[in-house]
GROMACS .gro file of C-alpha atoms in nm:
model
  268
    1UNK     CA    1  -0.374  -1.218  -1.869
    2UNK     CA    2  -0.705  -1.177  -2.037
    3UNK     CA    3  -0.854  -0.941  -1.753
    4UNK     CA    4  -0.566  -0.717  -1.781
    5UNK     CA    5  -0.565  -0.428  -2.037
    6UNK     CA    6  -0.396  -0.548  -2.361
    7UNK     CA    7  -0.172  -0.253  -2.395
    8UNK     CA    8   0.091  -0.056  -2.178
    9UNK     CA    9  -0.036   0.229  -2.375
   10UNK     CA   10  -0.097   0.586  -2.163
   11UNK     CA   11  -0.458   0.530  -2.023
   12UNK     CA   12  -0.443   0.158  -2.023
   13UNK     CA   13  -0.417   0.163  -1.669
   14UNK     CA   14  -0.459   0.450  -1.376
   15UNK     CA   15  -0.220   0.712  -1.245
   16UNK     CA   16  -0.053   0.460  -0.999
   17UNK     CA   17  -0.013   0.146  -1.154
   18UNK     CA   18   0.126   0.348  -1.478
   19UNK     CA   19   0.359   0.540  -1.255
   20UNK     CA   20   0.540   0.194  -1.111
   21UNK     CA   21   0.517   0.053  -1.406
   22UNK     CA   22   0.729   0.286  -1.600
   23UNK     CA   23   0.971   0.291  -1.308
   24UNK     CA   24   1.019  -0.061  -1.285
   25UNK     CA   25   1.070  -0.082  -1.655
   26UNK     CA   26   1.309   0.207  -1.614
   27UNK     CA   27   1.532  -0.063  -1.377
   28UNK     CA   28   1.432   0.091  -1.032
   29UNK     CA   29   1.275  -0.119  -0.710
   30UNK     CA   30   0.994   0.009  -0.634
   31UNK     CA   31   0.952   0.169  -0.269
   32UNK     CA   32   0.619   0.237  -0.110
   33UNK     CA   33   0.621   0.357   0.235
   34UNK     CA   34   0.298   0.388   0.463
   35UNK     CA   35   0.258   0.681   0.684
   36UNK     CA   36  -0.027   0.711   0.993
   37UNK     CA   37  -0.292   0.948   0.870
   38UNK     CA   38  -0.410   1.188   1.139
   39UNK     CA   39  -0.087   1.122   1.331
   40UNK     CA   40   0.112   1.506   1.421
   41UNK     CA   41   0.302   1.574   1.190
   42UNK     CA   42   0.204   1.297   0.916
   43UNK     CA   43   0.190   1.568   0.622
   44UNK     CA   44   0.496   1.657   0.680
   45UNK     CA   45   0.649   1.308   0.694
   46UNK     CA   46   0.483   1.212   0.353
   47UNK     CA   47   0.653   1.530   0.191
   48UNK     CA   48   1.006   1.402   0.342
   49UNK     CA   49   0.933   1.031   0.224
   50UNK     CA   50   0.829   1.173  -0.104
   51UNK     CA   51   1.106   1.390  -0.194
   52UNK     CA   52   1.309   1.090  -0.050
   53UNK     CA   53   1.283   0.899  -0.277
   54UNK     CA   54   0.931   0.692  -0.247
   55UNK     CA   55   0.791   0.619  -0.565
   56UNK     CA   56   0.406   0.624  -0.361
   57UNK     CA   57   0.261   0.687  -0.053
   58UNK     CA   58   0.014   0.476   0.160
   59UNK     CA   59  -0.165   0.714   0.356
   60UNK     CA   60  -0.321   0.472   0.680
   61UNK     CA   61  -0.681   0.629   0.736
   62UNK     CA   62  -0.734   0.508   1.114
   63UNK     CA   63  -0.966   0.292   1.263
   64UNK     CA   64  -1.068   0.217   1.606
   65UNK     CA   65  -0.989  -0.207   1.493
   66UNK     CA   66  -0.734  -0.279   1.330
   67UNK     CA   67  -0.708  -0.636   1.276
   68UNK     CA   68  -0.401  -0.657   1.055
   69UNK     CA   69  -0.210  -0.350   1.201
   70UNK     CA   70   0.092  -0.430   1.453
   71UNK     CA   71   0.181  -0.245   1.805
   72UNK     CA   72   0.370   0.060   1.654
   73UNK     CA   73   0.099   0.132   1.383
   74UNK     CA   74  -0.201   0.086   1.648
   75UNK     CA   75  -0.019   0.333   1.848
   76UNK     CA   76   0.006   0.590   1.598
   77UNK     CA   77  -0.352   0.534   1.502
   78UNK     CA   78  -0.527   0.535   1.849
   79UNK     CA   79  -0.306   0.858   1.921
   80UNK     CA   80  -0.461   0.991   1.503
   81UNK     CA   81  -0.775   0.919   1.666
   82UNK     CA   82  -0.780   1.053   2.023
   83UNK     CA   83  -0.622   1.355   1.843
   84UNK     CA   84  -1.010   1.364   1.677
   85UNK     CA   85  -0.872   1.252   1.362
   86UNK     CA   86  -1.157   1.136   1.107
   87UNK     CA   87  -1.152   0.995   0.768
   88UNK     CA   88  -1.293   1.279   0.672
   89UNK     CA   89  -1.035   1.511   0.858
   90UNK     CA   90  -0.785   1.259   0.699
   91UNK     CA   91  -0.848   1.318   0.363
   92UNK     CA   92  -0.901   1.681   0.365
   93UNK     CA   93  -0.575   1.683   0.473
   94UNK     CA   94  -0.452   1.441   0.191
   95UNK     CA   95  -0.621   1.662  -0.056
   96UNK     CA   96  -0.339   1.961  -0.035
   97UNK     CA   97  -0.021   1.719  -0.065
   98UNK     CA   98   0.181   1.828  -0.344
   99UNK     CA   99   0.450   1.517  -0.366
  100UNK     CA  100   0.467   1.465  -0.676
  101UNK     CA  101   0.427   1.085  -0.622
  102UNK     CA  102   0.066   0.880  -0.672
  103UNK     CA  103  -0.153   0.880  -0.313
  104UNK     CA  104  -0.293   0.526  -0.191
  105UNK     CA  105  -0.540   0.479   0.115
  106UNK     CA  106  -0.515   0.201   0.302
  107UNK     CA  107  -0.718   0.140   0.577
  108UNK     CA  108  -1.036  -0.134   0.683
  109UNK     CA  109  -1.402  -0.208   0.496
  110UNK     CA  110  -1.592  -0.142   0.798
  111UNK     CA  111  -1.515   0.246   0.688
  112UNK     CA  112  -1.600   0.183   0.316
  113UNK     CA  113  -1.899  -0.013   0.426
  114UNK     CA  114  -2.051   0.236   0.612
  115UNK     CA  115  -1.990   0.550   0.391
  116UNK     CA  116  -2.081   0.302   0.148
  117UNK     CA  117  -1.924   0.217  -0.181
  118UNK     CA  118  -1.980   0.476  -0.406
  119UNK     CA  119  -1.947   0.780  -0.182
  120UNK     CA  120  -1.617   0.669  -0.063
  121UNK     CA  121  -1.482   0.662  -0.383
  122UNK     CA  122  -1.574   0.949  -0.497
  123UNK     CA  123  -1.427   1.086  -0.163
  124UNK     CA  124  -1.100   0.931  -0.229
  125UNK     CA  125  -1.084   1.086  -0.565
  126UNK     CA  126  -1.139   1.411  -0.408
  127UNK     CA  127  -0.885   1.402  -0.181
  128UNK     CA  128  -0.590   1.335  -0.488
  129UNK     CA  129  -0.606   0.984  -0.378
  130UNK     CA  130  -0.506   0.719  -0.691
  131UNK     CA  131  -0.574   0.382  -0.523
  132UNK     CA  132  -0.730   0.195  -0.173
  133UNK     CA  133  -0.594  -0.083   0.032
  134UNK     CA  134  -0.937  -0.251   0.200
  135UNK     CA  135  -0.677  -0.471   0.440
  136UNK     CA  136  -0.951  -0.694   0.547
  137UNK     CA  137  -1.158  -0.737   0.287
  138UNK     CA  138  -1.125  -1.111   0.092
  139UNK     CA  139  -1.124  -1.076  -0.255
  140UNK     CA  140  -1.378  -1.338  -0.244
  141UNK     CA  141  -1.637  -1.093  -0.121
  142UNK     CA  142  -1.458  -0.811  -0.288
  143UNK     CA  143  -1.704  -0.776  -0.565
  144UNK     CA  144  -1.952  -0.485  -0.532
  145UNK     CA  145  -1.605  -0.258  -0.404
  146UNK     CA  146  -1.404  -0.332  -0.694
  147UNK     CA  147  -1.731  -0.264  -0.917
  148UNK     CA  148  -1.753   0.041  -0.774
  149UNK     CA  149  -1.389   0.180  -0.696
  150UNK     CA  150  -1.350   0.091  -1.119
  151UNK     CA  151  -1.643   0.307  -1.193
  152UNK     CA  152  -1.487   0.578  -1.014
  153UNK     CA  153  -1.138   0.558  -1.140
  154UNK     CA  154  -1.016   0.411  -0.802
  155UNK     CA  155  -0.722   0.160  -0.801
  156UNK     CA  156  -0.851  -0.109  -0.630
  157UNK     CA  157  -0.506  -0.278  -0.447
  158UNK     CA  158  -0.585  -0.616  -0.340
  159UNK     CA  159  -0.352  -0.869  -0.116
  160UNK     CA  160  -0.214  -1.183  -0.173
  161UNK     CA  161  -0.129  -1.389   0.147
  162UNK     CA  162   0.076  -1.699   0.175
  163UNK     CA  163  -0.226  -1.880   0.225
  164UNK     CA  164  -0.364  -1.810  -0.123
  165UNK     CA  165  -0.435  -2.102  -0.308
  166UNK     CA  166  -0.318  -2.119  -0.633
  167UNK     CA  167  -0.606  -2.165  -0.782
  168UNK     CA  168  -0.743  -1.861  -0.721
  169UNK     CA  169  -0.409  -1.611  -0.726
  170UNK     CA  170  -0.396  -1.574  -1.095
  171UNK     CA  171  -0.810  -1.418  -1.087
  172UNK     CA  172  -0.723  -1.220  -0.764
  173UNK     CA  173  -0.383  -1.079  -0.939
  174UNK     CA  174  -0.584  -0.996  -1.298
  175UNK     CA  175  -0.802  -0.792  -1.061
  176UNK     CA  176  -0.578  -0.589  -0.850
  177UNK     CA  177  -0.484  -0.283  -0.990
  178UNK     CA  178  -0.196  -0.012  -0.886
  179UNK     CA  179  -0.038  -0.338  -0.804
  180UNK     CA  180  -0.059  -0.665  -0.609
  181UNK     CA  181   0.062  -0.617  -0.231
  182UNK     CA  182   0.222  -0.961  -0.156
  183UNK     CA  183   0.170  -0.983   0.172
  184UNK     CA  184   0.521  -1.147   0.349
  185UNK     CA  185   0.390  -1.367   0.613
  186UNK     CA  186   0.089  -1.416   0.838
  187UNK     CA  187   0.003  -1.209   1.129
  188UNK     CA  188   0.027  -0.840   1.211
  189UNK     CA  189   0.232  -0.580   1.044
  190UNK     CA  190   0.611  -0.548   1.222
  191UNK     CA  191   0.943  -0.524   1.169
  192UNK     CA  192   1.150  -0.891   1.201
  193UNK     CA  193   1.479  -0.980   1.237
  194UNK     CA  194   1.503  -1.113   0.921
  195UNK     CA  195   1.283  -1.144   0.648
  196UNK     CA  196   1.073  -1.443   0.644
  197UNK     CA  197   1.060  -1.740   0.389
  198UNK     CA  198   0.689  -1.689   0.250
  199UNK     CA  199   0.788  -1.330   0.176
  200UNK     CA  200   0.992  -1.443  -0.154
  201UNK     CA  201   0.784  -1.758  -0.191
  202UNK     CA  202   0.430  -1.564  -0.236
  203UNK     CA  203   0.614  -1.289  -0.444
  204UNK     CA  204   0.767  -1.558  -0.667
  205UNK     CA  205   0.399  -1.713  -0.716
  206UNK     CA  206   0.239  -1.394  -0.799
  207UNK     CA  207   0.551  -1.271  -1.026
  208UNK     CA  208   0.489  -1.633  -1.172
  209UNK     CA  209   0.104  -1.524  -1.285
  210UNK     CA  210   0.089  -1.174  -1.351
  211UNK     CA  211   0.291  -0.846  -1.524
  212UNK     CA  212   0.144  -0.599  -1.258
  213UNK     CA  213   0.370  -0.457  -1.034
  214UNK     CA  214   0.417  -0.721  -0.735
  215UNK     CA  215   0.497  -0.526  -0.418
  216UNK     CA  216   0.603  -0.742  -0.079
  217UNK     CA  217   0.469  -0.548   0.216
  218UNK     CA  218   0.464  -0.681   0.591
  219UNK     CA  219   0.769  -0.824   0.831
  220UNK     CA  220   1.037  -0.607   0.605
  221UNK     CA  221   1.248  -0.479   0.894
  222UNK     CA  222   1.544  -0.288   0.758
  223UNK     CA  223   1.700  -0.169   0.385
  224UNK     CA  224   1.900  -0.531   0.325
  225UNK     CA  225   1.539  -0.695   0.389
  226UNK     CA  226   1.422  -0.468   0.149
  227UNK     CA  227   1.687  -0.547  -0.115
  228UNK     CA  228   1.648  -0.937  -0.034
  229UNK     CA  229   1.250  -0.935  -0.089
  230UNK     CA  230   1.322  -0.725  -0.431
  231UNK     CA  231   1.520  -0.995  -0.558
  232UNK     CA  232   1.185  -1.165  -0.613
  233UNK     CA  233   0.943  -0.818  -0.601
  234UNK     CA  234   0.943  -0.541  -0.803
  235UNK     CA  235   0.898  -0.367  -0.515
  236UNK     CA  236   0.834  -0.306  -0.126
  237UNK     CA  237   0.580  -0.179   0.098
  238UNK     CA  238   0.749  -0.048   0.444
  239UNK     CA  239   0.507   0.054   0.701
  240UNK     CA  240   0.601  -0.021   1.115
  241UNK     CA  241   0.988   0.135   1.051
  242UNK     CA  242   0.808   0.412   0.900
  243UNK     CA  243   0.564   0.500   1.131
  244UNK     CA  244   0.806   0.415   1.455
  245UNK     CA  245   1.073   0.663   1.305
  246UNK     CA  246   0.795   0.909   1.283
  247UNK     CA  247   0.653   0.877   1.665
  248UNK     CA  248   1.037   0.832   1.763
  249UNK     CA  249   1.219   1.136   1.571
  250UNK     CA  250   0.977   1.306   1.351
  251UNK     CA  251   0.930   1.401   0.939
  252UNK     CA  252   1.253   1.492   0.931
  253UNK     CA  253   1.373   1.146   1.035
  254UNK     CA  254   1.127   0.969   0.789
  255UNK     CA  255   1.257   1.119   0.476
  256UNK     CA  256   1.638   1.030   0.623
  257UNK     CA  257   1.500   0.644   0.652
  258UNK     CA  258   1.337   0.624   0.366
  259UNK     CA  259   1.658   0.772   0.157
  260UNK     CA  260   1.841   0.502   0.308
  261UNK     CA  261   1.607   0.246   0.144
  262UNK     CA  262   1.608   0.425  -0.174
  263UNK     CA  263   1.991   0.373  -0.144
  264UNK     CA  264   1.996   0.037  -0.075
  265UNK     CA  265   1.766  -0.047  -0.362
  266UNK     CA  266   1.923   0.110  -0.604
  267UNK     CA  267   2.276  -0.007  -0.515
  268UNK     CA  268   2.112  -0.364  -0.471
   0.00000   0.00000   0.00000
């Protein structure tokens, strides 16, 4: 793609999308669990996912309306935040995490918006953080964010729905960087009893127009969902299974759940 560096050369791209790159060229699925910032406990439960097996983090930074987030993540969150957790708080806390494993943020513009664009970058990248998930922000109106998350060495991870049109997936997947979250079906985040149709289909499109990493995030309920949506993906993004295992049985539990993904992926 002509808006994609030429090269997989060391510095062609940034710390995350270089990192799942050389794993999935290595033969591995990629595995990406999310994990409720401010939430007791959370730093612990990134450690145990980490050492678990995740290949990246997404650390949730919580916000008070959360379009895109389902029941068990707006739980965690408005318990983060009655617990007085900030952004700020939340990234302070980020900044001492020693995984071993790139850091993403993902959370909602309103938060970038009003810290405003530069000074939240430069915030992430003093909390350790590699990339930023703006879940509501089109990449139509994406612009002056990915201007300035690029100028600050900020992997700017953008989503592809099922509703994408085609014209515009190929620009919108030469922009992403980290990689492209392909977002498995419409409507809130959630674990399903099985994993839905448009998962593979918008996975296969991006796969179709880009080399980045193509992660499928959303509806992926259990490990043999995870292996099914990686036999389009490179990769997946688990967040409600996560965060419930977390609220249910603690860090300790998270690191057990996420091993059994890790196994499941790399049996296949």
């Amino acid at each position: 793609m002509s808006d994609q560096p030429s090269n997989s050369q060391p510095g062609a791209f940034g710390t995350l999308e270089e990192h799942l790159r050389s794993r999935r060229d290595s033969g591995a699925k990629l595995l990406v669990p999310y994990v409720t910032g401010g939430y007791p406990d959370w730093q612990r439960a990134v450690e145990a996912a980490a050492a678990a097996g995740a290949d990246a983090i997404e650390i949730g930074v919580p916000f008070s309306d959360p379009v895109i987030d389902g029941p068990v993540i707006q739980q965690a969150s408005t318990a983060a935040l009655d617990g007085g957790a900030t952004p700020a708080s939340v990234l302070a806390q980020a900044r001492v995490l020693d995984t071993g494993v790139p850091h993403a943020v993902m959370t909602y513009y309103n938060l970038c918006h009003h810290q405003g664009h530069e000074r939240f970058a430069s915030a992430l990248v003093e909390a350790g953080v590699s990339a930023a998930i703006l879940a509501d922000l089109p990449y139509v109106e994406a612009g002056p964010w990915l201007e300035a998350a690029e100028a600050a060495g900020v992997e700017a991870i953008l989503l592809a729905a099922p509703t994408t049109p085609e014209h515009r997936l190929a620009e919108l997947c030469g922009a992403s960087r980290g990689f492209v979250y392909a977002v498995g079906l419409l409507g809130v985040t959630g674990e399903r009893v099985a994993l839905a149709r448009t998962a593979t289909e918008i996975a296969a499109r991006c796969q179709a127009v880009t080399d980045r990493p193509v992660l499928t995030g959303v509806g992926i309920g259990s490990p043999a969902q995870a292996v099914e949506a990686c036999e389009v993906a490179d990769g997946v993004a688990i967040g409600s299974a996560v965060v419930r295992t977390l609220m249910a049985d603690g860090p300790e539990a998270v690191g057990e759940l996420v091993a059994a993904y890790r196994t499941a992926l790399d049996r296949g």
